[in-house]
Structure formats: structure tokens, C-alpha cells
Coordinates of C-alpha atoms in Angstrom, one line a residue:
M1 CA -9.6 -27.6 -35.7
S2 CA -8.9 -24.8 -33.1
E3 CA -6.2 -22.2 -33.6
G4 CA -4.2 -23.7 -30.7
N5 CA -4.1 -27.1 -32.4
N6 CA -3.0 -25.4 -35.7
N7 CA -0.2 -23.7 -33.9
N8 CA 0.9 -26.9 -32.2
K9 CA 0.9 -28.7 -35.6
K10 CA 3.0 -25.9 -37.2
E11 CA 5.4 -26.1 -34.3
E12 CA 5.8 -29.9 -34.7
E13 CA 6.3 -29.5 -38.5
Q14 CA 8.9 -26.8 -37.9
H15 CA 10.6 -29.0 -35.3
Q16 CA 10.7 -32.0 -37.7
Q17 CA 12.1 -29.8 -40.5
I18 CA 14.9 -28.6 -38.3
K19 CA 15.7 -32.1 -37.1
E20 CA 16.0 -33.3 -40.7
L21 CA 18.2 -30.3 -41.6
I22 CA 20.7 -30.9 -38.9
Q23 CA 20.7 -34.7 -39.0
C24 CA 23.4 -34.8 -41.6
A25 CA 25.7 -32.9 -39.2
F26 CA 25.2 -35.8 -36.6
D27 CA 25.2 -38.7 -39.1
P28 CA 29.0 -39.4 -38.8
Y29 CA 28.4 -40.1 -35.1
N30 CA 25.3 -42.3 -35.3
E31 CA 27.3 -45.4 -34.2
Y32 CA 28.7 -43.6 -31.2
D33 CA 28.0 -45.6 -28.0
E34 CA 29.2 -43.8 -24.9
S35 CA 29.3 -47.0 -22.8
K36 CA 32.0 -48.3 -25.1
I37 CA 34.4 -45.4 -24.7
N38 CA 33.7 -44.2 -21.2
P39 CA 37.2 -44.1 -19.5
F40 CA 35.7 -45.6 -16.3
I41 CA 34.7 -48.9 -17.9
K42 CA 36.5 -52.2 -17.4
D43 CA 38.3 -52.4 -20.8
Y44 CA 40.2 -49.1 -20.1
Q45 CA 43.6 -49.6 -18.6
P46 CA 45.1 -46.5 -17.0
I47 CA 48.4 -46.6 -15.3
I48 CA 47.5 -46.1 -11.6
S49 CA 49.4 -45.7 -8.4
K50 CA 48.6 -47.9 -5.4
E51 CA 51.0 -46.2 -3.0
N52 CA 48.1 -44.8 -0.9
I53 CA 47.1 -48.4 -0.2
S54 CA 50.5 -50.0 0.3
L55 CA 52.0 -47.2 2.4
L56 CA 49.1 -46.8 4.9
N57 CA 50.6 -46.9 8.4
N58 CA 49.1 -48.1 11.7
L59 CA 48.0 -44.7 12.8
Q60 CA 46.1 -44.2 9.6
L61 CA 44.6 -47.7 9.9
N62 CA 43.5 -46.7 13.4
A63 CA 41.7 -43.7 12.0
L64 CA 39.9 -45.9 9.4
Q65 CA 39.0 -48.4 12.1
Y66 CA 37.5 -45.6 14.1
I67 CA 35.2 -44.6 11.2
I68 CA 34.1 -48.1 10.6
D69 CA 33.5 -48.9 14.3
N70 CA 31.4 -45.7 14.8
F71 CA 29.4 -45.2 11.6
K72 CA 26.1 -47.1 11.6
N73 CA 25.6 -48.0 7.9
F74 CA 28.7 -49.9 6.7
K75 CA 27.2 -50.5 3.3
L76 CA 27.8 -46.8 2.3
F77 CA 31.5 -47.5 2.4
K78 CA 33.7 -49.2 -0.3
I79 CA 37.1 -50.2 1.1
H80 CA 39.9 -51.6 -0.9
N81 CA 40.4 -55.3 -0.2
E82 CA 44.0 -55.0 0.7
I83 CA 43.0 -52.7 3.5
L84 CA 40.2 -54.9 4.7
N85 CA 42.6 -57.7 5.2
R86 CA 44.7 -55.4 7.5
L87 CA 41.7 -54.2 9.6
Q88 CA 39.6 -55.9 12.4
I89 CA 36.4 -55.6 10.4
I90 CA 33.2 -57.2 11.3
T91 CA 32.1 -59.8 8.8
D92 CA 29.2 -58.1 7.0
I93 CA 31.5 -55.4 5.5
K94 CA 33.4 -58.2 3.8
E95 CA 30.4 -59.6 2.0
E96 CA 30.9 -60.5 -1.7
E97 CA 28.8 -57.4 -2.6
Q98 CA 31.5 -55.2 -1.0
I99 CA 34.4 -56.4 -3.1
E100 CA 32.7 -57.4 -6.3
N101 CA 34.5 -55.8 -9.3
E102 CA 36.8 -54.1 -6.8
E103 CA 39.6 -53.3 -9.3
L104 CA 37.1 -51.7 -11.7
L105 CA 35.4 -49.8 -8.8
F106 CA 38.6 -48.2 -7.5
R107 CA 40.0 -47.5 -11.0
K108 CA 36.9 -45.4 -11.6
Y109 CA 37.8 -43.1 -8.7
A110 CA 41.4 -42.9 -9.9
E111 CA 40.5 -41.2 -13.2
D112 CA 39.3 -37.9 -14.6
Y113 CA 39.0 -36.3 -18.0
G114 CA 42.7 -35.4 -18.0
H115 CA 43.8 -39.0 -17.9
V116 CA 47.1 -37.8 -16.4
I117 CA 46.8 -38.3 -12.6
H118 CA 45.6 -41.6 -11.2
Q119 CA 45.4 -41.9 -7.4
I120 CA 43.5 -44.9 -6.0
P121 CA 41.5 -44.2 -2.9
V122 CA 41.7 -46.4 0.2
I123 CA 38.1 -45.8 1.1
V124 CA 35.1 -44.4 -0.8
F125 CA 31.9 -43.1 0.9
I126 CA 28.7 -43.2 -1.2
P127 CA 26.1 -41.3 0.7
E128 CA 22.3 -41.7 0.2
S129 CA 21.3 -38.5 1.9
S130 CA 22.6 -35.2 3.4
I131 CA 22.3 -36.8 6.9
D132 CA 24.7 -39.5 5.9
I133 CA 27.4 -36.9 5.0
S134 CA 26.6 -34.9 8.1
N135 CA 27.1 -37.9 10.4
L136 CA 30.4 -38.7 8.7
I137 CA 31.7 -35.1 9.1
K138 CA 30.7 -35.1 12.8
L139 CA 32.7 -38.3 13.3
I140 CA 35.7 -36.8 11.6
V141 CA 35.5 -33.6 13.6
K142 CA 35.5 -35.7 16.8
W143 CA 38.5 -37.6 15.7
N144 CA 40.5 -34.6 14.4
K145 CA 40.0 -32.7 17.6
N146 CA 41.9 -35.4 19.6
N147 CA 44.4 -37.0 17.2
E148 CA 47.5 -35.9 15.3
I149 CA 46.6 -38.0 12.3
K150 CA 43.8 -36.1 10.5
I151 CA 40.9 -37.6 8.5
Q152 CA 40.1 -35.5 5.5
I153 CA 37.6 -35.8 2.6
V154 CA 37.8 -35.2 -1.1
L155 CA 34.5 -34.5 -3.0
R156 CA 33.9 -36.2 -6.4
G157 CA 31.2 -35.4 -8.8
S158 CA 31.7 -36.7 -12.4
G159 CA 35.4 -36.3 -12.5
G160 CA 35.1 -33.7 -15.2
N161 CA 38.4 -31.9 -14.6
V162 CA 41.9 -32.5 -15.9
C163 CA 44.2 -32.0 -12.9
G164 CA 43.2 -34.7 -10.4
A165 CA 41.1 -32.3 -8.3
S166 CA 38.3 -34.9 -7.9
Q167 CA 40.8 -37.6 -6.8
I168 CA 42.5 -38.0 -3.5
G169 CA 45.8 -36.2 -3.1
E170 CA 49.2 -37.6 -3.0
F171 CA 50.1 -39.9 -0.1
N172 CA 50.7 -38.1 3.2
E173 CA 51.5 -40.2 6.3
K174 CA 49.8 -37.7 8.5
T175 CA 46.3 -37.8 6.9
L176 CA 43.7 -40.4 5.9
Q177 CA 41.7 -39.3 2.9
I178 CA 38.2 -40.4 2.3
L179 CA 36.7 -39.9 -1.2
I180 CA 33.0 -39.0 -1.2
D181 CA 31.1 -40.0 -4.3
M182 CA 28.5 -37.2 -4.6
S183 CA 26.8 -38.3 -7.8
S184 CA 25.9 -42.0 -7.5
K185 CA 22.9 -41.6 -5.2
L186 CA 22.5 -37.9 -4.5
N187 CA 20.8 -37.2 -7.9
K188 CA 17.1 -36.4 -7.3
L189 CA 15.1 -33.5 -8.7
S190 CA 12.0 -31.8 -7.2
E191 CA 9.1 -29.9 -8.8
I192 CA 9.6 -26.6 -10.6
K193 CA 8.1 -23.6 -8.6
T194 CA 7.0 -20.4 -10.2
I195 CA 8.6 -17.1 -9.1
D196 CA 6.9 -14.7 -11.4
N197 CA 5.8 -14.4 -15.1
N198 CA 9.3 -14.8 -16.4
F199 CA 11.2 -17.0 -14.0
S200 CA 10.8 -20.2 -11.9
S201 CA 13.1 -22.2 -9.7
I202 CA 13.8 -25.8 -8.8
W203 CA 15.5 -27.6 -5.9
T204 CA 17.9 -30.3 -7.1
D205 CA 20.5 -32.6 -5.6
A206 CA 24.1 -31.4 -6.2
G207 CA 25.0 -34.8 -7.7
V208 CA 22.6 -34.5 -10.6
L209 CA 24.3 -34.3 -14.0
Y210 CA 23.5 -31.3 -16.1
D211 CA 22.3 -33.3 -19.1
K212 CA 19.6 -34.9 -16.9
F213 CA 18.8 -31.6 -15.4
V214 CA 18.5 -29.7 -18.7
K215 CA 16.4 -32.4 -20.2
F216 CA 14.1 -32.5 -17.2
C217 CA 13.6 -28.7 -17.3
N218 CA 13.2 -28.8 -21.1
E219 CA 10.3 -31.2 -20.8
Q220 CA 8.5 -28.7 -18.6
N221 CA 9.3 -25.8 -20.9
F222 CA 12.0 -24.3 -18.7
R223 CA 15.8 -23.9 -19.0
P224 CA 18.6 -22.9 -16.6
I225 CA 19.7 -19.4 -17.3
V226 CA 23.4 -20.4 -17.8
I227 CA 24.6 -24.0 -18.5
P228 CA 28.1 -25.3 -19.0
D229 CA 29.1 -26.4 -22.5
Y230 CA 29.6 -30.0 -21.5
L231 CA 26.6 -31.4 -19.7
K232 CA 28.1 -34.6 -18.2
L233 CA 29.1 -32.6 -15.1
T234 CA 27.4 -32.5 -11.7
I235 CA 25.7 -29.4 -10.6
G236 CA 27.7 -29.3 -7.4
G237 CA 31.0 -29.7 -9.1
V238 CA 30.2 -26.9 -11.6
L239 CA 29.1 -24.5 -8.9
S240 CA 32.2 -25.1 -6.9
I241 CA 34.3 -23.5 -9.6
G242 CA 31.7 -21.2 -11.2
G243 CA 30.5 -22.7 -14.4
L244 CA 31.2 -21.1 -17.8
G245 CA 29.2 -21.5 -21.0
S246 CA 28.1 -19.6 -24.1
D247 CA 25.4 -17.9 -22.0
T248 CA 28.1 -16.4 -19.8
F249 CA 28.6 -13.7 -22.5
K250 CA 25.6 -11.7 -21.1
K251 CA 24.6 -13.6 -18.0
G252 CA 27.8 -14.6 -16.1
L253 CA 28.4 -17.9 -14.3
C254 CA 26.1 -20.8 -13.6
A255 CA 26.8 -20.0 -9.9
E256 CA 25.4 -16.4 -10.3
H257 CA 21.9 -17.9 -10.6
I258 CA 21.6 -19.9 -7.4
L259 CA 18.9 -18.7 -5.1
E260 CA 19.6 -20.9 -2.1
M261 CA 21.7 -23.9 -1.2
E262 CA 21.6 -26.7 1.4
I263 CA 25.2 -27.2 2.5
I264 CA 27.1 -29.1 5.2
N265 CA 29.7 -27.1 6.9
G266 CA 33.1 -28.1 8.5
E267 CA 31.4 -29.2 11.7
G268 CA 28.8 -31.4 10.1
E269 CA 25.8 -29.0 10.4
I270 CA 23.2 -29.0 7.7
L271 CA 22.4 -25.4 6.8
I272 CA 20.3 -23.5 4.3
C273 CA 22.2 -20.5 2.9
S274 CA 21.5 -17.7 0.5
P275 CA 22.6 -14.1 -0.1
F276 CA 20.5 -13.2 2.9
L277 CA 20.9 -16.2 5.2
N278 CA 24.2 -17.7 6.4
E279 CA 25.7 -15.6 3.6
I280 CA 29.3 -16.3 4.7
Y281 CA 28.8 -19.9 3.5
F282 CA 26.9 -18.9 0.3
N283 CA 29.6 -16.4 -0.8
S284 CA 32.4 -18.7 0.1
I285 CA 31.2 -22.1 -1.2
L286 CA 30.2 -20.9 -4.6
C287 CA 33.5 -20.9 -6.6
G288 CA 35.2 -22.0 -3.4
L289 CA 36.9 -25.0 -4.9
G290 CA 35.5 -27.4 -2.3
Q291 CA 37.4 -25.7 0.6
F292 CA 34.6 -24.4 2.8
G293 CA 31.7 -26.9 2.8
I294 CA 29.7 -29.4 0.8
I295 CA 26.9 -28.4 -1.5
T296 CA 24.2 -31.1 -1.2
K297 CA 21.1 -29.3 -2.8
V298 CA 20.6 -26.1 -4.7
N299 CA 17.6 -24.0 -5.6
M300 CA 18.4 -22.8 -9.1
K301 CA 16.6 -20.0 -11.0
L302 CA 15.1 -21.0 -14.4
E303 CA 13.8 -19.0 -17.4
K304 CA 11.1 -20.0 -19.8
L305 CA 12.3 -22.3 -22.6
L306 CA 12.6 -20.9 -26.1
K307 CA 12.4 -24.1 -28.1
F308 CA 14.6 -23.3 -31.1
T309 CA 18.1 -21.9 -31.5
K310 CA 19.7 -20.2 -34.5
V311 CA 23.5 -20.4 -34.7
F312 CA 25.6 -17.9 -36.6
H313 CA 29.2 -18.6 -37.5
Y314 CA 31.6 -16.0 -39.0
L315 CA 35.2 -16.6 -40.0
F316 CA 37.9 -14.0 -39.4
L317 CA 41.6 -14.0 -40.3
E318 CA 42.5 -11.8 -37.3
N319 CA 41.0 -11.7 -33.8
N320 CA 41.2 -8.0 -33.2
K321 CA 38.4 -7.3 -35.8
M322 CA 36.4 -10.2 -34.4
F323 CA 36.4 -8.9 -30.8
K324 CA 35.5 -5.4 -32.0
K325 CA 32.4 -6.8 -33.6
I326 CA 31.6 -8.8 -30.4
K327 CA 31.7 -5.7 -28.3
E328 CA 29.3 -4.0 -30.7
I329 CA 26.9 -6.9 -30.4
Y330 CA 27.2 -6.9 -26.6
K331 CA 25.9 -3.3 -26.4
K332 CA 22.7 -4.2 -28.3
D333 CA 19.6 -5.0 -26.2
I334 CA 19.3 -8.5 -27.4
D335 CA 19.5 -11.9 -25.7
I336 CA 22.4 -13.6 -27.4
T337 CA 25.2 -16.0 -26.6
C338 CA 28.8 -15.8 -27.8
Q339 CA 31.9 -17.9 -28.0
T340 CA 34.9 -18.0 -30.3
F341 CA 37.3 -20.7 -31.4
M342 CA 40.6 -20.8 -33.2
V343 CA 40.3 -23.1 -36.3
P344 CA 43.4 -24.8 -37.8
R345 CA 44.1 -23.8 -41.4
N346 CA 42.8 -27.1 -42.7
L347 CA 39.8 -27.8 -44.9
I348 CA 38.5 -30.6 -42.7
F349 CA 38.5 -28.5 -39.5
I350 CA 36.9 -25.5 -41.3
K351 CA 34.2 -27.7 -42.7
N352 CA 33.4 -29.4 -39.4
W353 CA 33.6 -26.3 -37.2
V354 CA 32.5 -23.4 -39.3
F355 CA 30.0 -25.2 -41.6
F356 CA 28.8 -27.9 -39.1
G357 CA 30.2 -30.7 -41.3
I358 CA 27.6 -30.0 -44.0
D359 CA 28.9 -29.9 -47.5
H360 CA 26.2 -27.8 -49.2
L361 CA 26.7 -25.0 -46.6
M362 CA 30.2 -24.5 -48.1
E363 CA 29.2 -24.4 -51.7
N364 CA 29.3 -20.6 -52.1
Y365 CA 32.8 -20.3 -50.6
Q366 CA 34.9 -22.8 -52.5
N367 CA 37.0 -20.1 -54.3
C368 CA 37.6 -18.1 -51.1
L369 CA 38.4 -21.3 -49.1
Q370 CA 41.0 -22.3 -51.6
K371 CA 42.7 -19.0 -51.4
I372 CA 42.8 -18.6 -47.6
L373 CA 44.1 -22.2 -47.2
E374 CA 47.2 -20.9 -49.1
L375 CA 47.9 -18.2 -46.6
E376 CA 50.9 -20.0 -45.0
E377 CA 51.5 -17.1 -42.5
Y378 CA 48.3 -18.3 -40.6
N379 CA 48.3 -21.5 -38.6
Y380 CA 44.8 -20.7 -37.3
F381 CA 41.8 -18.7 -38.3
H382 CA 39.2 -17.3 -35.9
M383 CA 35.5 -18.4 -35.7
L384 CA 32.9 -16.3 -34.0
E385 CA 29.8 -18.2 -32.8
F386 CA 26.6 -16.4 -31.8
S387 CA 23.4 -18.2 -30.9
V388 CA 19.9 -16.9 -30.4
R389 CA 16.9 -18.8 -28.9
Y390 CA 13.3 -18.3 -30.1
N391 CA 9.9 -19.9 -30.4
N392 CA 8.9 -18.7 -33.9
E393 CA 10.6 -17.1 -36.9
N394 CA 9.0 -13.7 -36.2
E395 CA 10.8 -13.4 -32.9
I396 CA 14.2 -13.6 -34.5
Q397 CA 13.9 -11.3 -37.4
N398 CA 14.8 -8.2 -35.5
I399 CA 17.9 -9.8 -34.1
K400 CA 19.0 -11.1 -37.5
E401 CA 18.7 -7.6 -38.9
I402 CA 20.8 -6.2 -36.0
I403 CA 23.5 -8.8 -36.6
N404 CA 23.5 -8.4 -40.4
K405 CA 23.9 -4.6 -40.1
I406 CA 26.9 -5.0 -37.8
F407 CA 28.6 -7.4 -40.1
E408 CA 27.5 -6.0 -43.5
N409 CA 30.9 -4.6 -44.4
E410 CA 33.0 -7.1 -42.6
M411 CA 34.8 -9.3 -45.2
T412 CA 36.9 -12.5 -44.4
F413 CA 39.0 -12.3 -47.5
E414 CA 38.9 -10.5 -50.9
N415 CA 35.4 -9.0 -50.5
T416 CA 33.9 -12.3 -49.3
Q417 CA 32.1 -12.6 -46.0
M418 CA 32.5 -16.2 -44.9
K419 CA 29.5 -17.1 -42.7
C420 CA 27.0 -19.8 -41.9
E421 CA 23.7 -20.1 -40.2
L422 CA 21.9 -23.2 -38.9
E423 CA 18.7 -23.8 -36.9
M424 CA 18.1 -26.6 -34.4
T425 CA 16.2 -27.4 -31.3
T426 CA 17.5 -25.7 -28.2
L427 CA 18.0 -29.0 -26.5
D428 CA 20.1 -30.3 -29.4
W429 CA 22.2 -27.1 -29.2
D430 CA 22.6 -27.2 -25.5
N431 CA 23.9 -30.8 -25.8
R432 CA 26.1 -30.1 -28.8
V433 CA 29.3 -31.2 -27.1
G434 CA 27.7 -34.6 -26.1
K435 CA 26.1 -35.1 -29.6
T436 CA 29.0 -34.0 -31.8
S437 CA 32.3 -33.1 -30.1
V438 CA 32.6 -36.1 -27.9
P439 CA 31.8 -38.6 -30.7
A440 CA 34.2 -36.8 -32.9
L441 CA 37.0 -37.1 -30.3
V442 CA 36.2 -40.8 -30.1
Q443 CA 36.2 -41.1 -33.9
F444 CA 39.7 -39.5 -34.1
G445 CA 41.1 -41.4 -31.2
N446 CA 41.4 -38.3 -28.9
W447 CA 38.9 -39.1 -26.2
L448 CA 41.0 -41.4 -24.0
V449 CA 44.4 -39.7 -24.5
P450 CA 45.8 -37.4 -21.8
H451 CA 44.3 -33.9 -21.9
V452 CA 46.9 -31.4 -20.5
W453 CA 44.6 -28.4 -20.7
L454 CA 45.3 -24.8 -19.7
N455 CA 42.4 -22.4 -19.1
I456 CA 44.0 -19.0 -18.7
I457 CA 42.1 -15.6 -18.3
I458 CA 43.9 -12.5 -19.6
P459 CA 42.8 -8.8 -19.4
D460 CA 41.9 -6.9 -22.5
N461 CA 45.1 -4.9 -22.5
E462 CA 47.2 -8.1 -22.8
L463 CA 45.3 -9.4 -25.9
D464 CA 47.6 -8.0 -28.6
N465 CA 50.8 -9.2 -26.9
F466 CA 49.3 -12.6 -26.1
T467 CA 48.2 -13.0 -29.7
N468 CA 51.5 -12.0 -31.2
N469 CA 53.8 -13.8 -28.8
I470 CA 51.9 -17.0 -28.2
L471 CA 48.8 -17.6 -30.3
K472 CA 50.4 -16.8 -33.7
K473 CA 53.3 -19.1 -32.9
L474 CA 51.2 -22.2 -32.1
N475 CA 51.4 -25.3 -34.3
P476 CA 48.1 -27.2 -34.3
Q477 CA 49.7 -30.7 -34.3
R478 CA 52.8 -30.2 -32.2
D479 CA 51.4 -27.9 -29.6
L480 CA 47.8 -29.0 -29.3
G481 CA 47.6 -32.5 -30.8
F482 CA 44.9 -30.9 -32.9
G483 CA 43.0 -30.2 -29.8
H484 CA 40.7 -27.2 -29.7
I485 CA 41.4 -23.6 -28.6
G486 CA 38.4 -21.7 -27.2
F487 CA 38.7 -18.0 -26.9
N488 CA 35.8 -16.4 -25.0
P489 CA 35.1 -12.8 -24.0
L490 CA 34.0 -12.1 -20.4
N491 CA 32.6 -8.8 -19.3
Y492 CA 33.5 -8.0 -15.6
K493 CA 30.1 -6.6 -14.7
H494 CA 28.6 -10.1 -14.8
F495 CA 31.0 -11.5 -12.1
N496 CA 30.1 -10.8 -8.5
L497 CA 31.2 -13.9 -6.5
P498 CA 34.4 -13.1 -4.6
Y499 CA 36.4 -16.3 -5.3
F500 CA 36.0 -16.5 -9.1
G501 CA 39.4 -15.3 -10.0
L502 CA 39.7 -12.6 -12.7
P503 CA 42.7 -10.5 -13.8
Q504 CA 43.1 -7.4 -11.7
L505 CA 41.7 -4.1 -12.9
T506 CA 43.2 -0.7 -12.2
T507 CA 39.7 0.7 -12.0
S508 CA 37.7 0.7 -8.7
K509 CA 34.9 -1.8 -8.2
E510 CA 32.3 0.9 -8.8
Q511 CA 33.9 2.0 -12.1
T512 CA 34.1 -1.7 -13.1
K513 CA 30.3 -1.9 -13.1
E514 CA 30.0 1.3 -15.2
E515 CA 32.7 0.9 -17.7
D516 CA 33.1 -1.6 -20.6
N517 CA 35.8 -3.8 -19.0
W518 CA 36.7 -7.1 -20.7
C519 CA 38.9 -10.1 -20.2
Y520 CA 39.3 -13.3 -22.2
I521 CA 39.4 -17.0 -21.2
I522 CA 41.6 -18.9 -23.6
V523 CA 41.2 -22.7 -23.4
F524 CA 44.1 -24.7 -24.7
G525 CA 42.4 -28.0 -25.1
R526 CA 45.5 -30.1 -25.7
D527 CA 45.5 -33.8 -26.6
A528 CA 48.7 -35.7 -25.9
F529 CA 49.6 -39.0 -27.6
S530 CA 52.8 -39.9 -25.8
K531 CA 54.5 -39.2 -22.4
E532 CA 56.9 -36.9 -24.2
Q533 CA 54.0 -34.9 -25.5
V534 CA 52.4 -34.8 -22.0
D535 CA 55.6 -33.4 -20.6
L536 CA 55.9 -30.9 -23.5
H537 CA 52.3 -29.6 -23.0
F538 CA 52.9 -29.2 -19.2
E539 CA 56.0 -27.1 -20.0
Q540 CA 54.1 -25.0 -22.6
N541 CA 51.3 -24.4 -20.1
E542 CA 53.7 -23.2 -17.4
K543 CA 55.6 -21.0 -19.9
I544 CA 52.3 -19.4 -21.0
W545 CA 51.1 -18.9 -17.4
R546 CA 54.4 -17.3 -16.3
S547 CA 54.5 -15.1 -19.4
V548 CA 51.5 -13.0 -18.4
E549 CA 52.0 -11.0 -15.2
N550 CA 48.3 -10.2 -14.7
A551 CA 46.2 -13.3 -15.3
S552 CA 44.0 -15.8 -13.6
I553 CA 43.1 -19.4 -14.3
Y554 CA 39.8 -21.4 -14.6
P555 CA 40.7 -24.1 -12.1
T556 CA 39.5 -27.2 -14.0
S557 CA 43.1 -27.1 -15.0
I558 CA 46.3 -26.0 -13.4
L559 CA 50.0 -26.7 -13.9
R560 CA 51.7 -29.8 -12.5
R561 CA 51.0 -30.0 -8.8
E562 CA 54.6 -29.7 -7.8
H563 CA 55.0 -26.6 -10.0
W564 CA 51.9 -24.7 -8.7
K565 CA 52.9 -22.6 -5.7
E566 CA 51.4 -20.2 -3.3
E567 CA 52.5 -17.3 -5.4
D568 CA 50.5 -18.7 -8.3
W569 CA 47.3 -18.5 -6.2
K570 CA 48.1 -15.0 -5.1
K571 CA 48.4 -14.1 -8.8
H572 CA 45.1 -15.9 -9.6
F573 CA 43.1 -14.2 -6.8
G574 CA 45.0 -11.1 -6.2
E575 CA 46.7 -10.5 -2.9
E576 CA 43.7 -9.1 -1.0
I577 CA 41.2 -11.8 -2.1
Y578 CA 43.8 -14.6 -1.5
R579 CA 44.4 -13.4 2.0
D580 CA 40.6 -13.3 2.6
F581 CA 40.4 -16.9 1.1
K582 CA 43.0 -18.2 3.6
E583 CA 41.3 -16.4 6.5
K584 CA 37.9 -17.9 5.6
K585 CA 39.5 -21.4 5.3
L586 CA 40.6 -21.1 9.0
I587 CA 37.1 -20.0 10.1
L588 CA 35.0 -22.3 8.0
D589 CA 37.2 -25.4 8.0
P590 CA 38.7 -25.3 11.6
Y591 CA 39.3 -29.1 11.7
E592 CA 41.1 -29.3 8.3
I593 CA 38.5 -31.6 6.9
F594 CA 38.4 -30.5 3.2
V595 CA 41.5 -31.7 1.3
N596 CA 43.5 -29.1 -0.4
V597 CA 44.3 -31.0 -3.6
R598 CA 45.1 -27.9 -5.6
G599 CA 47.8 -26.7 -3.2
L600 CA 45.8 -23.7 -1.9

């Protein structure tokens, strides 16, 4: 047998051993069936508002009639039956196919992961190509130039936000809103092309889900440089807000690794843009919150796949020591990811989060665990999570030695260092949220409840005050519904796109690149089990946001729409960038086509 075959056999054996090792961590979720708990399916019964349908006036109906009369392919539209009955519609758009499962269809578009806002669209457009979208935008431009009633569009990927940003806005008698479903049919991948010895790239439709995309790349021994933690999100949706994940620690946003994009601008033109071509669109649309154009295809940079991942967990009582160690690791010349989480002082949570739900990994820490669980002054502990990708054990030895040296004298409690290591395939680790977290949320009844999340970003100099005045006072059950708190360090030098909001620095832009400047995104992953708890969580989110003068927000979540004002966006962007954002909006969206759901 050749040496190559021997190596392949060893790799397969190692792969099998790792699969067997981690299977016990996934065993509790083996019965998980996503189709049975998807919030968009027929059995799910959200409370939804039909005022957009019942209040539609004659001028808005005229605008809708204009679109239907002038767009050639009627079958790309789904129109609510109540509206069809009020329009002069030609017969083939009223075919049974058009209105089959209508209530289910329109409930799907009145939903997102937050389960708080439910706005039923009047009309949904499901394009099959970039040309379809271009033709629709050109029709809208023609109408908006000559009519007081404006036709506007809302872009929807997978609905993976918590604030209604992928739904139509609240009813407005002066606009007709069309929701564009970007994921149902715009989901094709092309061939991977080589750039050099280390990197390749691939063109993909913006409607492709990251789980499909990551798996496709994995099968050809490639991987995106940065991926979001949750993979049931569309590529276009992620890039419109930036895209954060564990890789962000050393490599920035998903959006920082886009080479080119095909976009459709506010006049319906299909353009290719890059840092060197039509750059005003490239720099505005990435992280632009859907306000400057539509991403239809992207050319994304890829790196070679390292097939296995080793994950390191360390438990801390205080976060200041933890972040000191993180900064030490960051300065080392190693390719490593990093995230941190606040773990409730509860044995079940510590077992499942720190020790991957595996009993035998806890055996050496029973005495220490018993003692720290008695520390009533702590509601939460802090878990540091590193991961390193590799192909064989020799590649990781040097990194393990570096990590062990940094942590050799760091004790969790009473001369005990509480840590855990686990190996798995990189594909399993990349899809960890889909394989373990989502099924766990289902198992505990948290998946379909309202998620009133807050993702706030604070600068390094606010960390101690934020910890003492907010984090240490949190009660896991009352304030989070036992939802999670993520707490991730971001280094400014990895963020170059103008509209990704970060807290303001006193240093100049040049100094920022040279100095070690940090901020932190804190994810309050709240789960609410009653209307009263929803209201409480919104109040808490607003109180936290207003308590930090210099902060920004990761806009998958904001406060209640009616409480989020222009001053909040100025705080998020900073005065100068906010002014630039508004000016670009006037230039790139002159006919007011892209709906401003977030109140920008």
C-alpha cells in the first residue's frame, strides 16, 4: 500500500475516533427534527397583524395594480387573497397555485427569530434571477418619479434577526411595501477558483444559506475565512450587517473578505462592484443595513480547509483576568479563534457549556465545582473558549504549548485550574449551534418563545463599570429567562468598513491601527415566556443602552421601534459617519425605494 493510502487511512481512523468521542455530546439531541419546530411551519400560531391588508387605500391599490399590469411574469408574485379580490387582476394570477396555503405562506413572512414583531405583507416577490429584481426596481423608479404614493421594498433572507428588520414596516398610508424573498430561488453556487497557493474564491448567490455554503466548500477542502456562529442565515443578509463569529477575533467580519459583488442599485442597474470598481456601492452596501442597494451575488475569499478543530474551555470567576489572558493570546503569532460566555452558577449549565455535556470530562473537578457553586456572591461565571484548526496532531503541538504556558499559573479557585479540551471535525464545530444549541433550546422549550435580544458594543475603558453596574446584578432566570450571554473581544484594527458601528475612540485612525485598542460585544440572548417578561426585557435593554454614553449596537437587535430615535443612530455611528450615511442614502437611493425599517 502506498504512503498516500496509509495517510488517508490514518486520517479516516482519526476522523472516526473523534466522531465517536463527541457523539455523547450530541446524543441528547438525536431526536431533534428541525421541520417539527421551525417557527414558519403550519402548526406554529403567532399573533399577527393584518392591518397592512385591511387598511390599504385606493391610491396604494393603484400602485399595486400598476406593478401587476406592467411586470411580465406574474407568477413571481404572491398576493394576499383579500387584496386580489379588491383588484382588477387578470385570471391567471388567481389560479389555485397562487393562493394555495395562503395563510401559511404569509405567516412565514410575518415572522423572524425574535417572535415579537409580526407584520403580514400585502405582496411578496420571489425572484428567480438578478434580472427579475432589476426589472421590478426599474418599474418602481418609474412610478415613484411621478406619484405621491411611493412603492418601497423590504429585503428578506432567512429572517434571522430579532427586531422585524426582515419584515415590512408598520402601516403607512403613503407607501406600498413589497417584500422580496431573496432566499427561495436565488441560492446557487458556482465553481471554486484558485487565487494562489493559500487562497481561493467562489461566486455564490446572496440567498444561499451559510450551512449549505460551508458544507459545499468543506467537500472541496476549502472554508470561508470568517463564518457566523449560526449557519441558517443567508450570505446577503449577513453581509448587510457585517457578520460576526469566533473567527472575528483575528480576522474581522465576514464582510471584510468579499472580493467582488453583483448588486442592483436604486435605479435598477445591475453592477459589479469591488474595492476598485464602483467602490461607493461596495463600501456602502456592505454593513449598509439594506439601505443602498441589493446584493445578488458575491465573490468570497476562501482558505484551505483544516479538517479538525480542538476546542479549549477555561472557567474564570472574574472577567478582568480572563480578558488579560485573551490579550496575551492575541499577540501570539497563531491562528486561533476566541469567544467568551457568561455561565449561570448552576451545575447543569456548567456541565453543558464548559464540559460539552460529557460527564467524564468533569471527573477531576468535582470538589472544586461543589465549592464554587456555593459562592452565592456570583450569579455567573465566565467561560473562555478558544479553538484551533489543524490537519494532524503535530501541527497543533506548538499552539498547545503556547496556550498552556500562558495559563499555567491561572487558577479558577483554590489552586485548581478548571479547563476542558475536546476535538472534533471542523465541519461539526462550525455547525455547533445547529447541532447542539438549537436542539437544546427546543428541548427546554426556548426556541419558539420571544427573544428580546440586545447586542451592545462597549469600549475597553467602560468594561469595569459595565461589569459592576450591570453584569454582576443580572439574575439568570428573571433577566434572561436562562438565555445566554455572549461576551466577545473585538480588536479595532480588523474593522475597516465604514458603516459597521464601533464605539468612538479618542485616538486617530492611524493610531488605532498601531495600538492595541479593544471593545467588546455583549449579547444578551434573552428568552421571554410571557408578555410581561417581553416588556421587562425591552425596558432592561433600553436602560442598558442608555446607561453607556459611548457604545454601538450590532443591528440584528435594537430597542422597540418607537423608542429608537435618530439620536440613537448618531450614538451608534458617531456624528460624522451618521451624517455621511444620510448623505449616501440621498445619493444612492434617490427614489426612496429601500424601506427604512430600523428608523434610520
